[in-house]
PDB file of C-alpha atoms in Angstrom:
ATOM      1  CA  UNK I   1      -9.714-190.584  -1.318  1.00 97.00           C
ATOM      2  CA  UNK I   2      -6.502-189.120  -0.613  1.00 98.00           C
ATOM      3  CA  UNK I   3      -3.103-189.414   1.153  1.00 98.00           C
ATOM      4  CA  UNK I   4       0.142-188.666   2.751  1.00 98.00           C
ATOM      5  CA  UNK I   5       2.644-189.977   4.786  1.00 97.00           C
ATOM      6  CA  UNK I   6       6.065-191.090   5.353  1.00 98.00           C
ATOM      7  CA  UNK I   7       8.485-194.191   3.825  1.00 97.00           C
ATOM      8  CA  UNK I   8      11.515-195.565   5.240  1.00 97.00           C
ATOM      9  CA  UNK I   9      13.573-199.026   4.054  1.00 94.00           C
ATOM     10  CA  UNK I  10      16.702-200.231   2.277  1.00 92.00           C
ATOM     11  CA  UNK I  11      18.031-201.298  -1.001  1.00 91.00           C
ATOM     12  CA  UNK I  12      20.647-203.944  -0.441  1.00 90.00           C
ATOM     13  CA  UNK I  13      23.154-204.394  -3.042  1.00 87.00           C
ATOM     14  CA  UNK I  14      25.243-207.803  -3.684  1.00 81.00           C
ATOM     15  CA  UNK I  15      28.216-207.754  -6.004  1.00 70.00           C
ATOM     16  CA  UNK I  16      27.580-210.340  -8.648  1.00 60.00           C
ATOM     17  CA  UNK I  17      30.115-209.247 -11.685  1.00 61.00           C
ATOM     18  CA  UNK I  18      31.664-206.002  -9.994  1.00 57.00           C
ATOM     19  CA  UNK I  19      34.643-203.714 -11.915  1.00 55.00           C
ATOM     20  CA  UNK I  20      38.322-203.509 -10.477  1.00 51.00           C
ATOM     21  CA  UNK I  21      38.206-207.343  -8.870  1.00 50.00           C
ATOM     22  CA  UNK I  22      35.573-205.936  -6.591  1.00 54.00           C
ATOM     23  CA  UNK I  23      35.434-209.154  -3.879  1.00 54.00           C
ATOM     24  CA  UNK I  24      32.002-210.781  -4.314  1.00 55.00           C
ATOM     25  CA  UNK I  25      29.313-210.407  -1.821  1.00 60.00           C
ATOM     26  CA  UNK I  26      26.926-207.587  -0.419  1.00 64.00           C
ATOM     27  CA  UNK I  27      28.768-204.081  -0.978  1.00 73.00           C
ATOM     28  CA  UNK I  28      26.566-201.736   0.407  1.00 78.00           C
ATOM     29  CA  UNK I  29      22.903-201.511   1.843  1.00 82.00           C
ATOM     30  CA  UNK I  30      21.404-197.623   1.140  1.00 84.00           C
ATOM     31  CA  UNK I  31      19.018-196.774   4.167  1.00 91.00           C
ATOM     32  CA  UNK I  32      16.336-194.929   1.840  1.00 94.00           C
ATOM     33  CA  UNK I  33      13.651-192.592   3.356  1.00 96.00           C
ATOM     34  CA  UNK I  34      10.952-189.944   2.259  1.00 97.00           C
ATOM     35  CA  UNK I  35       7.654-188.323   2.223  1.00 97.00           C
ATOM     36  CA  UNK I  36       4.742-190.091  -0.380  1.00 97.00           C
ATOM     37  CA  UNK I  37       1.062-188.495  -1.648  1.00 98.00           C
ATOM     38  CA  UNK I  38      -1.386-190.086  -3.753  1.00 98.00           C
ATOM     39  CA  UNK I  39      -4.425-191.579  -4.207  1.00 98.00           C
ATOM     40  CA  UNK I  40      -6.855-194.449  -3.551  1.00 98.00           C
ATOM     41  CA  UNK I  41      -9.692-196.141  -4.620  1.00 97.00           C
ATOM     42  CA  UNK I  42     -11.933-199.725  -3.848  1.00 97.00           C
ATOM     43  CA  UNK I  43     -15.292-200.803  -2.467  1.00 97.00           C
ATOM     44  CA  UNK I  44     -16.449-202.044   0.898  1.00 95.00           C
ATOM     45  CA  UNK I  45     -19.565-204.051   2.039  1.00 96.00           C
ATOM     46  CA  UNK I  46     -20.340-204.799   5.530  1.00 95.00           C
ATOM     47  CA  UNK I  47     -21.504-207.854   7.013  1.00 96.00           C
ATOM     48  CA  UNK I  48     -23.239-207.471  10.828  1.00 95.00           C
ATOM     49  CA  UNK I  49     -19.848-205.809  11.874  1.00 96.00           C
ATOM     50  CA  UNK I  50     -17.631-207.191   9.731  1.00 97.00           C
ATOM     51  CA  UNK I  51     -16.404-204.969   6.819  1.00 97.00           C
ATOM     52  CA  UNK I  52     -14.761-206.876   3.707  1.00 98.00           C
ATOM     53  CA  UNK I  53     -13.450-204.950   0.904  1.00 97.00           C
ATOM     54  CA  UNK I  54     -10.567-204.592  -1.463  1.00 97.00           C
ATOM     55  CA  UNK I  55      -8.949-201.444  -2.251  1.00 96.00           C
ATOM     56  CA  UNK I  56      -6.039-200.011  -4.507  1.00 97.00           C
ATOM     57  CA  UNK I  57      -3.490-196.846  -4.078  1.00 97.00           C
ATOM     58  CA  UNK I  58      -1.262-194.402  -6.171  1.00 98.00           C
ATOM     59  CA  UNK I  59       1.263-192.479  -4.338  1.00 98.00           C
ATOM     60  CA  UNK I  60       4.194-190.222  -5.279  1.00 97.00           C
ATOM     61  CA  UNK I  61       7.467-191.184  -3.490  1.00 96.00           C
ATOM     62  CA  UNK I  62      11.012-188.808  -2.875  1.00 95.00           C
ATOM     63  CA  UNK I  63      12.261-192.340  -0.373  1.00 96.00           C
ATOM     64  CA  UNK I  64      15.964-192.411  -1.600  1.00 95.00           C
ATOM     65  CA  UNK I  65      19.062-193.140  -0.370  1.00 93.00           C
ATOM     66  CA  UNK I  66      22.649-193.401  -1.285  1.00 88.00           C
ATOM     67  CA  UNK I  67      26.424-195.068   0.230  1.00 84.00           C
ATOM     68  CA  UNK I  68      29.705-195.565  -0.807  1.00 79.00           C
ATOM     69  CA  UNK I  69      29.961-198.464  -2.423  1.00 77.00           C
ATOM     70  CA  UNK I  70      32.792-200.276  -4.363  1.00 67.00           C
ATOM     71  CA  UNK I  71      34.818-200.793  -1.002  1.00 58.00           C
ATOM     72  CA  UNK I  72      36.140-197.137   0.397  1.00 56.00           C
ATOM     73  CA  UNK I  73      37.443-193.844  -0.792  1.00 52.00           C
ATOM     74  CA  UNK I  74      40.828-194.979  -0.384  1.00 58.00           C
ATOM     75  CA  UNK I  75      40.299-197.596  -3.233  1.00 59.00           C
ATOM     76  CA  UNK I  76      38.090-197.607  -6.172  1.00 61.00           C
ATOM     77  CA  UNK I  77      34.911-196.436  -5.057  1.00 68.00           C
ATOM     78  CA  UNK I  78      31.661-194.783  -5.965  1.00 74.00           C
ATOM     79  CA  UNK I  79      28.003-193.697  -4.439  1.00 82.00           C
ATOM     80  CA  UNK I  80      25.338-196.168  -5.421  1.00 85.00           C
ATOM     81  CA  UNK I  81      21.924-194.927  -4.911  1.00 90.00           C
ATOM     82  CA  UNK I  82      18.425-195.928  -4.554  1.00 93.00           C
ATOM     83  CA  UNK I  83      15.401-193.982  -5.485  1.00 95.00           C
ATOM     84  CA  UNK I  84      11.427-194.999  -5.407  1.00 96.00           C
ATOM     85  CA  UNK I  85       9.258-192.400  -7.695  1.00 95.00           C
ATOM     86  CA  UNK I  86       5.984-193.963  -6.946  1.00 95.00           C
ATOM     87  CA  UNK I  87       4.356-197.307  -5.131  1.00 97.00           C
ATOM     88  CA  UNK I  88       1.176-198.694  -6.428  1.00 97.00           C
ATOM     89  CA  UNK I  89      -0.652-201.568  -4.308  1.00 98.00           C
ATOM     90  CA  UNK I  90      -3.779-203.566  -4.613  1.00 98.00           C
ATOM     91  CA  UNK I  91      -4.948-205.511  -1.505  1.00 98.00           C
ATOM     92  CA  UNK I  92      -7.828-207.005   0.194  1.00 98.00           C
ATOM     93  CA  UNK I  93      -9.245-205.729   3.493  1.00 97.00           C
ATOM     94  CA  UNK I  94     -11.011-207.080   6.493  1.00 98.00           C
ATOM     95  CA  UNK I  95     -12.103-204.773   9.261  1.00 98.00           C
ATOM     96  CA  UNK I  96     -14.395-205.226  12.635  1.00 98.00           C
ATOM     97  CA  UNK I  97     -16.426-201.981  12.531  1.00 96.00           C
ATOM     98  CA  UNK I  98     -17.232-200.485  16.555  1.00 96.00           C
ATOM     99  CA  UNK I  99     -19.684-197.948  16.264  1.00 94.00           C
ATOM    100  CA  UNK I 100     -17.771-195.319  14.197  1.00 96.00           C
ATOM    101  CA  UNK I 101     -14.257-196.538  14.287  1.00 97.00           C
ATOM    102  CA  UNK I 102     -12.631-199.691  12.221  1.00 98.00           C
ATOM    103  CA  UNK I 103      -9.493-201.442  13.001  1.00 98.00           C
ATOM    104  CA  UNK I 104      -8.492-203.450   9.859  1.00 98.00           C
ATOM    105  CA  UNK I 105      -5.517-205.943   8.484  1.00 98.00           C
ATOM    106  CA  UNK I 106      -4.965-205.855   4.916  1.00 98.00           C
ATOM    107  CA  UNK I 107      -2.479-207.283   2.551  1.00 98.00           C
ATOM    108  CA  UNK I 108      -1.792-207.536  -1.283  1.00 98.00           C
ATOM    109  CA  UNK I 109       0.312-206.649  -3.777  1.00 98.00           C
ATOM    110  CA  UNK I 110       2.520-204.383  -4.476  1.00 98.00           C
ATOM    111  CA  UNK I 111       4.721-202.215  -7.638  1.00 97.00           C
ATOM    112  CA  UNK I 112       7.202-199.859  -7.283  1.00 97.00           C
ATOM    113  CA  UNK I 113       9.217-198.097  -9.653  1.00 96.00           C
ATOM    114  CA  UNK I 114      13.058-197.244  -9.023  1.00 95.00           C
ATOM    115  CA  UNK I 115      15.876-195.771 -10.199  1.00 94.00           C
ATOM    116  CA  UNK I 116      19.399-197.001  -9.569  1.00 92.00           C
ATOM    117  CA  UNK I 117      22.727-194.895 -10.000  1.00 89.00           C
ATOM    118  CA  UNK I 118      26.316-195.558  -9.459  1.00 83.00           C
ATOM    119  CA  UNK I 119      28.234-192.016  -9.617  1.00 81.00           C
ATOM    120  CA  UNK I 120      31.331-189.802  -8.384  1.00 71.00           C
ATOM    121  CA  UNK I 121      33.743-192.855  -9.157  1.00 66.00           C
ATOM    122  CA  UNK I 122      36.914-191.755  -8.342  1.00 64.00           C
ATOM    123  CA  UNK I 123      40.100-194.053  -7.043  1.00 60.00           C
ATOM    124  CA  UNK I 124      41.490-192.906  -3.191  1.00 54.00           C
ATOM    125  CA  UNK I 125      40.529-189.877  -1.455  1.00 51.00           C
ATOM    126  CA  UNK I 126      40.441-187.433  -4.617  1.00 51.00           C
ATOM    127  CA  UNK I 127      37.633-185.912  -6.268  1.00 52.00           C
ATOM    128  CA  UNK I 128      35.928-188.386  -9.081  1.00 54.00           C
ATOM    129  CA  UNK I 129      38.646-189.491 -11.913  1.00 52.00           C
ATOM    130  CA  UNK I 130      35.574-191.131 -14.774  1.00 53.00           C
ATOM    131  CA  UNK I 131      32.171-190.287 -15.719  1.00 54.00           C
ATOM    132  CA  UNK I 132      29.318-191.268 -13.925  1.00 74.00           C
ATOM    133  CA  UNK I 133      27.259-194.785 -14.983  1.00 81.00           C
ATOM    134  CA  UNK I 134      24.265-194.307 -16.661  1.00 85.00           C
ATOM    135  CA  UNK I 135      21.135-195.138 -14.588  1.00 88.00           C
ATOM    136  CA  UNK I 136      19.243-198.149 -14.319  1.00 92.00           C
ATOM    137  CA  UNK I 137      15.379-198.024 -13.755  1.00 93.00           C
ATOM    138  CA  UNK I 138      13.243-200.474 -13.248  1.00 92.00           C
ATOM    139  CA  UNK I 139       9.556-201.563 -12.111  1.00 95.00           C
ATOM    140  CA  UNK I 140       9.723-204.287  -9.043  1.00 95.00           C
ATOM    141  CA  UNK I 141       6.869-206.586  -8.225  1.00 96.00           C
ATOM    142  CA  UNK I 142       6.398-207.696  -4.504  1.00 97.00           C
ATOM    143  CA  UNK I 143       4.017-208.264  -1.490  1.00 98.00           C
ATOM    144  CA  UNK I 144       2.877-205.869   1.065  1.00 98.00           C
ATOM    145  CA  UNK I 145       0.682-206.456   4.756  1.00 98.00           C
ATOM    146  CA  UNK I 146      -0.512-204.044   6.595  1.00 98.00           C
ATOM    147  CA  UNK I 147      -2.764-202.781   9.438  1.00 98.00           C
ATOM    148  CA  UNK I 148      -4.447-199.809  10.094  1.00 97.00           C
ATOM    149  CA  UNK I 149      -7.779-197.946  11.606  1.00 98.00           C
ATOM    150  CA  UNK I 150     -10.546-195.856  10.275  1.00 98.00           C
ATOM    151  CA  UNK I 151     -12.827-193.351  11.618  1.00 98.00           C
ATOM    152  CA  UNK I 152     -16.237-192.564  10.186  1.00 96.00           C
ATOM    153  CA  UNK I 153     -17.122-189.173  10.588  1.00 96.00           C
ATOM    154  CA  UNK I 154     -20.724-189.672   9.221  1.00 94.00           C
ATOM    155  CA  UNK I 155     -22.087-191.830   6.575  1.00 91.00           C
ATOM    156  CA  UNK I 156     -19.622-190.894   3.201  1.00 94.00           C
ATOM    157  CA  UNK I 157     -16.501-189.576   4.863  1.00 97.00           C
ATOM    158  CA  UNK I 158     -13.967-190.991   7.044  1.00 97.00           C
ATOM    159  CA  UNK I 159     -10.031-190.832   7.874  1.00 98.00           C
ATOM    160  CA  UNK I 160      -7.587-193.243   8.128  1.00 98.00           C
ATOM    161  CA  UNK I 161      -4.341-194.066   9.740  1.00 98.00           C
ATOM    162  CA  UNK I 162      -1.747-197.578   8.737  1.00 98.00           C
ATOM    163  CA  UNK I 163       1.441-199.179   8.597  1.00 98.00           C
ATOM    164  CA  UNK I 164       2.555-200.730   5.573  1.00 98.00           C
ATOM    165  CA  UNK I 165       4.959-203.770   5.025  1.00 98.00           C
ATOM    166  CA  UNK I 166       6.309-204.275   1.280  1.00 98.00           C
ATOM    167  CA  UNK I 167       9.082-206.627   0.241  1.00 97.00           C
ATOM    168  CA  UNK I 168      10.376-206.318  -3.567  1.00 96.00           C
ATOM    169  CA  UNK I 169      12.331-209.143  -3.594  1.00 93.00           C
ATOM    170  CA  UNK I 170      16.208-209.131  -5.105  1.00 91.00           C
ATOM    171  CA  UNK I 171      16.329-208.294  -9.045  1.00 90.00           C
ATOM    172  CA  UNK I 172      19.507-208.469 -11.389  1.00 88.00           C
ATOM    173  CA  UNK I 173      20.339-204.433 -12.320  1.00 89.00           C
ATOM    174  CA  UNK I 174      22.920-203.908 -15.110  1.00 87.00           C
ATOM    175  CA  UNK I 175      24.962-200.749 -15.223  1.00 85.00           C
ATOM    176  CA  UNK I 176      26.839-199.351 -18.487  1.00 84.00           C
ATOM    177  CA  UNK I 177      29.437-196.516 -17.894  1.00 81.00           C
ATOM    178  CA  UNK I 178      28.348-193.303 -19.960  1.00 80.00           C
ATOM    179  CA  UNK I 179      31.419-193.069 -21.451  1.00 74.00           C
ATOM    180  CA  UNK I 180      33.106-196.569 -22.350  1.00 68.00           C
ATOM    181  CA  UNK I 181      36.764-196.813 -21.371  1.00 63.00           C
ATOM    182  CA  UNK I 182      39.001-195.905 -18.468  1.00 61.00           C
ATOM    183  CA  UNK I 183      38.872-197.548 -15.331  1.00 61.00           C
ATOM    184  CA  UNK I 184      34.888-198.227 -15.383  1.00 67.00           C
ATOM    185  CA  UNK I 185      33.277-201.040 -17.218  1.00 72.00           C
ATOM    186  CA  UNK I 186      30.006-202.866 -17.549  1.00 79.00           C
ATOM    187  CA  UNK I 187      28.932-204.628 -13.794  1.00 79.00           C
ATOM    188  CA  UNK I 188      25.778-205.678 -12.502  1.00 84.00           C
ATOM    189  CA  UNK I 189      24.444-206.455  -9.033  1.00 85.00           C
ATOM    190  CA  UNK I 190      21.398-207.804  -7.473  1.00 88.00           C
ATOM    191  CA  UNK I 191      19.492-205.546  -5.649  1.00 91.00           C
ATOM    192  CA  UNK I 192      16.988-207.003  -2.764  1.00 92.00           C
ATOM    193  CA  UNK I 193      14.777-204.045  -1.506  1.00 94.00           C
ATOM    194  CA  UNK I 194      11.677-203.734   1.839  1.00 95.00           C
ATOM    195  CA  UNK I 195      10.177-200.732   2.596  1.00 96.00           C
ATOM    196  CA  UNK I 196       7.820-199.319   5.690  1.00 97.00           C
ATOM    197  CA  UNK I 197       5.203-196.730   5.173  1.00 98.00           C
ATOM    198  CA  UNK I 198       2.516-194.980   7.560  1.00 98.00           C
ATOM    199  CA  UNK I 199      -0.271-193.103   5.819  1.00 97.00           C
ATOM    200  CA  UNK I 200      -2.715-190.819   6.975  1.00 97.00           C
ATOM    201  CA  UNK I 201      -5.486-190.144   4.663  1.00 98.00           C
ATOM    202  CA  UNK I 202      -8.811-189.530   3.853  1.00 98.00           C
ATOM    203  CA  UNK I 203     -12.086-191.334   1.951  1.00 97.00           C
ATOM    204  CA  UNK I 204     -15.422-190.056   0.746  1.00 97.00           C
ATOM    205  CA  UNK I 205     -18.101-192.980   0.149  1.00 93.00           C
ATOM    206  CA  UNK I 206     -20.814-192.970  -2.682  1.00 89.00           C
TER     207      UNK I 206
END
């Protein structure tokens, strides 16, 4: 089958090794959001009314989001950002089927892929002073539950409606300045990241 829908989240980011004395601890949190399509995929078998089944997705993801980080434009300072390009998940599924509708918990695990950037660095209120940091990307294992409900048009197609929980956990990102020298230099930061998705979608049976 196929879907669409809508992500929201944030990518919190704690100052391990941070340039210009940066004072340890978490330095900014980027409230990410975005549209996601894609695909999915699994089998089903039903028991009396119980449906059991385990089923895996695809999707395309614009979430991002980005904040000053570094402290504040009136001291060194830059925008760290947070972007998801897609979410893969594989999960189990248990469903009570009533007549033509399902309600159903699932719950699984999940990958994303993200890219990290620190840019505009600049010291006080003026426009940016060094070149940007390269990016960082990465892929991020974690968990995701959800819950959702399907209805069965006839006997092969149906649509679908859920909410997704997925935590990523907190990973170590390094960043390296794309031009050494000058006020920037080498930091890294650990970067914990959840997301929340609702899909609506579609799924033809064979």
């Amino acid at each position: 089958g196929a879907n669409a829908g809508y992500g929201w989240g944030d990518a919190k980011w704690s100052n391990l090794v941070a340039p210009a004395g940066n004072i340890p601890g978490e330095f900014v949190r980027d409230s990410m959001h975005g549209g996601l399509a894609g695909v999915q995929w699994g089998y089903n078998r039903q028991f009396g009314q119980w449906v059991l089944g385990f089923a895996s997705d695809l999707d395309w993801s614009g979430v991002k989001g980005k904040h000053i980080c570094f402290g504040n434009p009136g001291d060194f300072h830059a925008t760290c950002g947070a972007r998801t390009d897609f979410i893969s998940t594989s999960t189990v599924r248990a469903g009570y089927a009533m007549g033509q509708v399902l309600p159903y918990v699932k719950g699984g695990w999940a990958l994303a892929h993200d890219k990290f950037t620190a840019v505009d660095i600049g010291i006080g209120a003026g426009p940016p002073s060094q070149p940007d940091y390269l990016p960082t990307k990465a892929y991020r294992s974690g968990w995701t539950i959800g819950a959702g409900g399907e209805y069965a048009f006839d006997m092969r197609c149906s649509a679908f409606i859920e909410y997704d929980y997925m935590n990523f956990g907190k990973n170590q990102e390094g960043f390296t300045p794309s031009i050494v020298g000058g006020i920037t230099a080498p930091f890294t930061a650990s970067i914990s990241q959840k997301m929340s998705v609702v899909k609506f979608g579609v799924n033809v049976r064979y």
